[in-house]
Short mmCIF file of C-alpha atoms (C1' of nucleotides) in Angstrom, two decimals:
data_model
loop_
_atom_site.label_atom_id
_atom_site.label_comp_id
_atom_site.label_asym_id
_atom_site.label_seq_id
_atom_site.Cartn_x
_atom_site.Cartn_y
_atom_site.Cartn_z
CA MET A 250 3.75 -4.05 7.80
CA ARG A 251 7.32 -2.85 8.16
CA THR A 252 8.30 0.22 10.16
CA ILE A 253 7.98 3.79 8.91
CA GLU A 254 11.78 3.94 8.63
CA GLU A 255 11.91 0.88 6.42
CA LEU A 256 9.09 2.14 4.21
CA THR A 257 10.89 5.48 3.93
CA ALA A 258 13.98 3.68 2.70
CA GLN A 259 11.88 1.63 0.27
CA VAL A 260 10.29 4.72 -1.28
CA ARG A 261 13.58 6.58 -1.58
CA SER A 262 15.32 3.61 -3.15
CA ASN A 263 12.60 3.58 -5.82
CA GLY A 264 13.24 7.25 -6.57
CA GLY A 265 10.06 8.20 -4.76
CA LYS A 266 9.29 10.96 -2.32
CA VAL A 267 8.39 10.63 1.31
CA THR A 268 5.44 12.98 1.49
CA ALA A 269 3.37 14.10 4.46
CA GLN A 270 0.43 12.14 3.03
CA ARG A 271 2.36 8.87 2.76
CA LEU A 272 3.62 9.27 6.33
CA LEU A 273 0.14 10.01 7.60
CA ILE A 274 -1.35 6.94 5.97
CA TRP A 275 1.52 4.68 7.00
CA GLN A 276 1.15 5.79 10.60
CA ALA A 277 -2.57 5.11 10.55
CA LEU A 278 -1.89 1.54 9.46
CA TYR A 279 1.21 0.72 11.47
CA ASN A 280 0.37 -1.64 14.33
CA ASN A 281 -3.30 -1.43 13.37
CA ARG A 282 -5.02 -4.76 14.04
CA THR A 283 -8.38 -3.78 12.60
CA HIS A 284 -9.37 -4.26 8.94
CA PRO A 285 -10.39 -0.75 7.86
CA THR A 286 -11.86 0.15 4.49
CA ALA A 287 -10.54 3.05 2.44
CA GLU A 288 -13.59 5.08 3.42
CA GLU A 289 -13.08 4.39 7.12
CA LEU A 290 -9.47 5.46 6.93
CA TYR A 291 -10.45 8.52 4.93
CA GLN A 292 -12.97 9.71 7.51
CA LYS A 293 -10.40 9.31 10.26
CA LEU A 294 -7.50 10.94 8.43
CA LYS A 295 -9.54 13.86 7.13
CA GLN A 296 -9.83 15.05 10.71
CA VAL A 297 -6.06 15.39 10.87
CA SER A 298 -5.48 16.47 7.28
CA PRO A 299 -8.66 17.94 5.77
CA THR A 300 -7.29 18.29 2.23
CA LEU A 301 -6.22 14.66 1.93
CA SER A 302 -7.82 13.20 -1.16
CA LEU A 303 -9.36 9.77 -1.55
CA THR A 304 -7.26 9.30 -4.69
CA THR A 305 -4.05 9.68 -2.70
CA LEU A 306 -5.32 7.28 -0.09
CA TYR A 307 -6.16 4.66 -2.72
CA ASN A 308 -2.84 5.19 -4.47
CA THR A 309 -0.96 4.69 -1.24
CA LEU A 310 -2.98 1.63 -0.25
CA ASN A 311 -2.43 0.07 -3.66
CA GLU A 312 1.26 0.81 -3.42
CA LEU A 313 1.52 -0.86 0.00
CA ALA A 314 -0.48 -3.84 -1.27
CA SER A 315 1.80 -4.23 -4.29
CA TRP A 316 4.76 -4.41 -1.91
CA GLY A 317 3.03 -7.02 0.21
CA GLU A 318 3.02 -4.64 3.21
CA ILE A 319 -0.74 -4.78 3.60
CA ARG A 320 -3.30 -7.25 2.29
CA ARG A 321 -6.62 -6.71 0.62
CA ILE A 322 -9.59 -8.50 2.20
CA ASP A 323 -12.76 -8.90 0.19
CA ASN A 324 -15.47 -10.14 2.50
CA GLY A 325 -18.31 -9.54 0.09
CA ASP A 326 -19.71 -6.47 1.81
CA GLY A 327 -19.01 -4.20 -1.16
CA SER A 328 -15.76 -2.56 -0.19
CA ILE A 329 -12.25 -3.78 0.25
CA HIS A 330 -10.78 -4.01 3.73
CA TYR A 331 -7.06 -3.58 4.26
CA ASP A 332 -5.05 -5.64 6.70
CA PRO A 333 -1.64 -4.32 7.75
CA PHE A 334 -0.97 -7.43 9.79
CA VAL A 335 0.58 -9.81 7.28
CA GLU A 336 2.51 -12.04 9.63
CA PRO A 337 1.11 -15.59 9.74
CA HIS A 338 -2.24 -15.70 11.49
CA VAL A 339 -5.64 -17.32 11.11
CA GLU A 340 -8.56 -15.36 9.73
CA LEU A 341 -12.12 -16.53 10.29
CA VAL A 342 -14.58 -15.46 7.61
CA CYS A 343 -18.33 -15.72 8.16
CA LEU A 344 -20.09 -16.81 4.98
CA ALA A 345 -23.39 -15.37 6.18
CA CYS A 346 -22.66 -11.93 7.65
CA HIS A 347 -19.23 -11.45 6.01
CA LYS A 348 -17.48 -10.64 9.23
CA VAL A 349 -13.71 -11.29 9.19
CA VAL A 350 -12.02 -11.75 12.54
CA ASP A 351 -8.49 -12.69 13.47
CA SER A 352 -8.35 -15.87 15.49
CA GLN A 353 -6.13 -16.19 18.51
CA SER A 354 -5.35 -19.76 17.45
CA LYS A 355 -1.87 -20.38 16.15
CA PRO A 356 -1.71 -20.73 12.35
CA ALA A 357 -0.82 -24.16 11.00
CA LEU A 358 1.68 -22.60 8.61
CA LEU A 359 4.29 -20.61 10.45
CA SER A 360 6.56 -20.03 7.50
CA ALA A 361 6.23 -20.00 3.74
CA PRO A 362 8.68 -21.36 1.18
CA GLU A 363 10.81 -18.68 -0.49
CA GLU A 364 9.79 -19.84 -3.91
CA MET A 365 7.01 -21.91 -5.42
CA ASP A 366 6.19 -22.63 -9.08
CA GLY A 367 8.47 -19.78 -10.11
CA PHE A 368 6.82 -17.28 -7.77
CA LYS A 369 8.97 -15.42 -5.26
CA ILE A 370 6.89 -15.75 -2.10
CA ILE A 371 6.60 -12.75 0.24
CA SER A 372 3.85 -13.74 2.64
CA HIS A 373 0.98 -16.14 3.06
CA SER A 374 -2.43 -16.34 4.61
CA GLU A 375 -4.67 -18.90 6.18
CA GLN A 376 -8.39 -18.42 6.01
CA TYR A 377 -11.17 -20.48 7.48
CA TYR A 378 -14.64 -20.05 6.04
CA GLY A 379 -17.74 -20.87 8.02
CA TYR A 380 -20.47 -19.42 10.16
CA CYS A 381 -19.88 -17.16 13.14
CA PRO A 382 -21.55 -17.69 16.55
CA VAL A 383 -24.15 -15.00 15.87
CA CYS A 384 -25.24 -16.40 12.51
CA ARG A 385 -25.24 -19.96 13.84
CA SER A 386 -27.73 -19.10 16.55
CA ALA A 387 -29.81 -17.16 14.02
CA PHE A 388 -30.01 -20.31 11.89
CA ASN A 389 -31.14 -22.30 14.89
CA GLN A 390 -33.93 -19.81 15.52
CA VAL A 391 -35.14 -20.19 11.95
CA ASN A 392 -35.00 -23.96 11.90
CA LYS A 393 -36.89 -24.34 15.14
CA MET B 73 -18.51 -27.47 -5.23
CA ARG B 74 -20.94 -30.28 -4.56
CA THR B 75 -22.82 -32.09 -7.30
CA ILE B 76 -25.93 -30.77 -9.03
CA GLU B 77 -27.97 -33.42 -7.20
CA GLU B 78 -26.72 -32.28 -3.82
CA LEU B 79 -27.34 -28.63 -4.62
CA THR B 80 -30.83 -29.53 -5.80
CA ALA B 81 -31.52 -31.16 -2.43
CA GLN B 82 -30.07 -28.14 -0.63
CA VAL B 83 -32.33 -25.68 -2.46
CA ARG B 84 -35.44 -27.81 -1.97
CA SER B 85 -34.74 -28.29 1.72
CA ASN B 86 -34.64 -24.50 2.05
CA GLY B 87 -38.07 -24.22 0.42
CA GLY B 88 -36.46 -22.97 -2.78
CA LYS B 89 -37.05 -23.81 -6.41
CA VAL B 90 -34.72 -25.56 -8.77
CA THR B 91 -34.98 -23.29 -11.79
CA ALA B 92 -33.49 -23.62 -15.25
CA GLN B 93 -31.26 -20.63 -14.46
CA ARG B 94 -29.85 -22.12 -11.30
CA LEU B 95 -29.14 -25.39 -13.10
CA LEU B 96 -27.47 -23.58 -15.97
CA ILE B 97 -25.18 -21.61 -13.68
CA TRP B 98 -24.39 -24.61 -11.49
CA GLN B 99 -23.42 -26.64 -14.54
CA ALA B 100 -21.15 -23.88 -15.77
CA LEU B 101 -19.29 -23.93 -12.48
CA TYR B 102 -19.25 -27.64 -11.70
CA ASN B 103 -15.77 -29.06 -12.28
CA ASN B 104 -14.62 -25.67 -13.52
CA ARG B 105 -10.99 -25.09 -12.53
CA THR B 106 -10.76 -21.54 -13.88
CA HIS B 107 -11.56 -18.43 -11.86
CA PRO B 108 -14.22 -16.70 -13.97
CA THR B 109 -15.72 -13.30 -13.24
CA ALA B 110 -19.48 -12.72 -13.30
CA GLU B 111 -19.12 -10.94 -16.62
CA GLU B 112 -17.15 -13.81 -18.16
CA LEU B 113 -19.76 -16.31 -17.06
CA TYR B 114 -22.52 -14.04 -18.33
CA GLN B 115 -21.04 -13.77 -21.81
CA LYS B 116 -20.70 -17.53 -22.00
CA LEU B 117 -24.15 -18.37 -20.63
CA LYS B 118 -25.96 -15.78 -22.72
CA GLN B 119 -25.10 -17.85 -25.77
CA VAL B 120 -27.08 -20.73 -24.33
CA SER B 121 -29.80 -18.71 -22.62
CA PRO B 122 -30.05 -15.23 -24.17
CA THR B 123 -32.56 -13.88 -21.65
CA LEU B 124 -30.50 -14.75 -18.59
CA SER B 125 -30.05 -11.64 -16.51
CA LEU B 126 -26.93 -10.47 -14.76
CA THR B 127 -28.99 -10.01 -11.61
CA THR B 128 -29.89 -13.68 -11.53
CA LEU B 129 -26.29 -14.63 -12.12
CA TYR B 130 -25.11 -12.44 -9.24
CA ASN B 131 -27.90 -13.74 -7.00
CA THR B 132 -26.94 -17.32 -7.72
CA LEU B 133 -23.23 -16.68 -7.26
CA ASN B 134 -23.86 -14.94 -3.93
CA GLU B 135 -26.06 -17.80 -2.85
CA LEU B 136 -23.40 -20.40 -3.68
CA ALA B 137 -20.77 -18.30 -1.90
CA SER B 138 -22.94 -18.03 1.23
CA TRP B 139 -23.14 -21.82 1.29
CA GLY B 140 -19.38 -22.12 0.92
CA GLU B 141 -19.80 -23.92 -2.42
CA ILE B 142 -17.72 -21.37 -4.31
CA ARG B 143 -15.25 -18.80 -3.10
CA ARG B 144 -14.81 -15.16 -3.99
CA ILE B 145 -11.33 -14.12 -5.15
CA ASP B 146 -10.41 -10.46 -5.16
CA ASN B 147 -7.17 -10.07 -7.00
CA GLY B 148 -7.35 -6.30 -7.23
CA ASP B 149 -8.20 -6.16 -10.93
CA GLY B 150 -11.59 -4.56 -10.33
CA SER B 151 -13.92 -7.52 -10.49
CA ILE B 152 -14.49 -10.51 -8.31
CA HIS B 153 -13.44 -13.93 -9.56
CA TYR B 154 -15.32 -17.02 -8.42
CA ASP B 155 -13.63 -20.29 -7.60
CA PRO B 156 -15.78 -23.43 -7.50
CA PHE B 157 -12.83 -25.52 -6.38
CA VAL B 158 -12.92 -25.18 -2.62
CA GLU B 159 -11.11 -28.36 -1.68
CA PRO B 160 -7.74 -27.68 -0.05
CA HIS B 161 -5.23 -26.34 -2.55
CA VAL B 162 -2.57 -23.68 -2.81
CA GLU B 163 -3.23 -20.41 -4.59
CA LEU B 164 -0.40 -18.21 -5.77
CA VAL B 165 -1.23 -14.52 -5.99
CA CYS B 166 1.01 -12.09 -7.85
CA LEU B 167 1.24 -8.78 -6.01
CA ALA B 168 2.30 -6.98 -9.19
CA CYS B 169 0.05 -8.22 -12.01
CA HIS B 170 -2.71 -9.66 -9.78
CA LYS B 171 -2.69 -13.04 -11.46
CA VAL B 172 -4.06 -15.87 -9.30
CA VAL B 173 -3.00 -19.38 -10.23
CA ASP B 174 -3.58 -22.72 -8.58
CA SER B 175 -0.35 -24.39 -7.62
CA GLN B 176 0.20 -28.08 -8.19
CA SER B 177 2.01 -28.26 -4.86
CA LYS B 178 0.21 -30.05 -2.08
CA PRO B 179 -1.32 -27.70 0.50
CA ALA B 180 0.20 -27.73 3.96
CA LEU B 181 -3.27 -27.88 5.50
CA LEU B 182 -5.17 -30.89 4.29
CA SER B 183 -8.04 -30.62 6.73
CA ALA B 184 -9.64 -27.91 8.80
CA PRO B 185 -10.98 -28.17 12.34
CA GLU B 186 -14.78 -28.46 12.54
CA GLU B 187 -14.98 -25.53 14.89
CA MET B 188 -12.76 -22.61 15.89
CA ASP B 189 -13.50 -19.66 18.19
CA GLY B 190 -17.20 -20.49 17.97
CA PHE B 191 -17.20 -20.55 14.15
CA LYS B 192 -18.50 -23.66 12.41
CA ILE B 193 -15.80 -24.21 9.79
CA ILE B 194 -16.84 -25.28 6.28
CA SER B 195 -13.67 -24.87 4.24
CA HIS B 196 -10.32 -23.18 4.27
CA SER B 197 -7.80 -21.69 1.92
CA GLU B 198 -4.10 -21.26 1.63
CA GLN B 199 -2.73 -18.33 -0.26
CA TYR B 200 0.84 -17.40 -1.05
CA TYR B 201 1.52 -13.82 -2.04
CA GLY B 202 4.51 -12.86 -4.10
CA TYR B 203 5.73 -12.11 -7.60
CA CYS B 204 5.11 -14.32 -10.60
CA PRO B 205 7.85 -15.36 -13.05
CA VAL B 206 6.76 -12.74 -15.61
CA CYS B 207 6.82 -9.84 -13.15
CA ARG B 208 10.09 -11.00 -11.62
CA SER B 209 11.88 -10.87 -14.93
CA ALA B 210 10.30 -7.48 -15.66
CA PHE B 211 11.77 -6.16 -12.41
CA ASN B 212 15.19 -7.48 -13.42
CA GLN B 213 14.92 -5.60 -16.72
CA VAL B 214 14.14 -2.38 -14.86
CA ASN B 215 16.91 -2.74 -12.28
CA LYS B 216 19.59 -3.49 -14.84
"C1'" DT C 195 -54.89 -31.68 -14.72
"C1'" DT C 196 -55.86 -27.34 -12.81
"C1'" DA C 197 -55.44 -23.74 -9.91
"C1'" DC C 198 -52.74 -21.55 -6.36
"C1'" DT C 199 -49.01 -19.71 -3.77
"C1'" DT C 200 -44.57 -18.21 -3.25
"C1'" DA C 201 -40.08 -17.88 -4.96
"C1'" DC C 202 -37.63 -16.47 -8.72
"C1'" DT C 203 -36.34 -13.92 -12.93
"C1'" DT C 204 -36.07 -10.07 -15.82
"C1'" DA C 205 -35.16 -5.34 -17.56
"C1'" DT C 206 -34.22 -1.17 -16.00
"C1'" DA C 207 -32.36 2.15 -13.21
"C1'" DA C 208 -29.62 3.38 -9.29
"C1'" DT C 209 -25.64 3.06 -6.30
"C1'" DC C 210 -21.23 3.48 -4.85
"C1'" DA C 211 -16.39 2.02 -4.62
"C1'" DT C 212 -12.55 2.85 -7.24
"C1'" DT C 213 -9.82 4.95 -10.95
"C1'" DA C 214 -8.62 8.45 -14.72
"C1'" DT C 215 -7.45 13.13 -15.79
"C1'" DA C 216 -5.09 17.32 -15.79
"C1'" DA C 217 -3.62 21.26 -13.31
"C1'" DA C 218 -1.19 22.72 -9.14
"C1'" DA C 219 2.07 21.70 -5.47
"C1'" DT C 220 6.20 19.87 -3.42
"C1'" DA C 221 10.28 16.76 -2.14
"C1'" DA C 222 14.72 16.10 -3.23
"C1'" DA C 223 18.69 16.72 -6.10
"C1'" DA C 224 21.77 19.89 -8.56
"C1'" DT D 31 17.97 28.65 -5.20
"C1'" DT D 32 16.53 26.45 -9.28
"C1'" DT D 33 14.99 22.52 -11.45
"C1'" DT D 34 12.53 18.42 -12.38
"C1'" DA D 35 10.14 14.40 -11.65
"C1'" DT D 36 6.91 12.83 -8.50
"C1'" DT D 37 2.87 13.44 -6.02
"C1'" DT D 38 -1.36 15.51 -4.73
"C1'" DT D 39 -5.75 17.44 -5.41
"C1'" DA D 40 -10.50 18.24 -7.15
"C1'" DT D 41 -13.35 16.71 -10.39
"C1'" DA D 42 -15.36 13.72 -13.44
"C1'" DA D 43 -15.77 9.14 -15.30
"C1'" DT D 44 -16.06 4.22 -15.00
"C1'" DG D 45 -17.89 0.02 -14.21
"C1'" DA D 46 -19.12 -3.71 -11.07
"C1'" DT D 47 -22.80 -4.85 -8.28
"C1'" DT D 48 -27.39 -4.22 -6.26
"C1'" DA D 49 -32.31 -2.37 -5.77
"C1'" DT D 50 -36.87 -2.20 -7.70
"C1'" DA D 51 -41.11 -3.69 -9.38
"C1'" DA D 52 -43.65 -6.19 -12.70
"C1'" DG D 53 -44.03 -10.53 -14.77
"C1'" DT D 54 -43.02 -15.74 -14.75
"C1'" DA D 55 -42.74 -20.35 -13.36
"C1'" DA D 56 -41.69 -24.15 -9.83
"C1'" DG D 57 -43.78 -26.84 -6.66
"C1'" DT D 58 -47.94 -28.35 -4.26
"C1'" DA D 59 -52.39 -29.83 -3.34
"C1'" DA D 60 -57.13 -30.41 -4.72
#
DNA sequence: TTACTTACTTATAATCATTATAAAATAAAA
DNA sequence: TTTTATTTTATAATGATTATAAGTAAGTAA
């Protein structure tokens, strides 16, 4: 995700307004390496700004996602997780418990083409699907 | 997705039963290169098997996903799309209209490691996020 | 074949994440 | 200031997915 200053410029250039709510949400995401859900963010931000509405939070998250600043992660647990870290990295997704963790391994794809099949490319992701250490040992228990 | 025969063996080896419903749903997905939603599949399969329940469809889809046979695609349009084609390929995701299309370009990653950070890896995916031709020209209209 | 066990399916209802609505508030420009 | 379009808020609505519990059928073994 780009800096608060750059997002400020982006909003203004679109004729938008840099509100206290947008700033609050941006700051909560900036440099955040977790994958929070809307509800998790809401609980945290309500402590700072009790009148913040879920609608505003969703609007702002959708806006950031539409700019490619954050990415939506559906891991099958019922709610969407948001990932502000969109630089190339490897994500490991457990097919059993739905955990999504960032790997420390270097991604195979360090850069994306600027254009492909008529799409203007902004970012890319690399996901590996499998079974996490915890679920693997659970399987072994069962199969014994 | 593996063949019906292989899935049959998988279910039986788990002590499960190969039911008419499972077969029906498997056949609808096998060699399917679209990204249908549960509802789309349901409407189609109800014509063949009018008593099929949505619950069974969801159960079967979740089961296939937990085996890595199909993949869940959240494109932000409110429902999950399912992709039975899990061999390496490139997916282009439009950040504006949420379209997800398979590219004909060869993926950069043809194979995945068998193991990473303790995860047993089953499959992987490569996604490019950006703006599709339709949305790009819409932007140009607006900015003129 | 027949009976038996367990897994599966169904219809229904419930849940819960997300979005729509409309009135009130506010940032930014004039 | 005043103005205006944008944004926010509280509330209600939507709609995808899941839980429940009773009934059904696949697989197995006599």
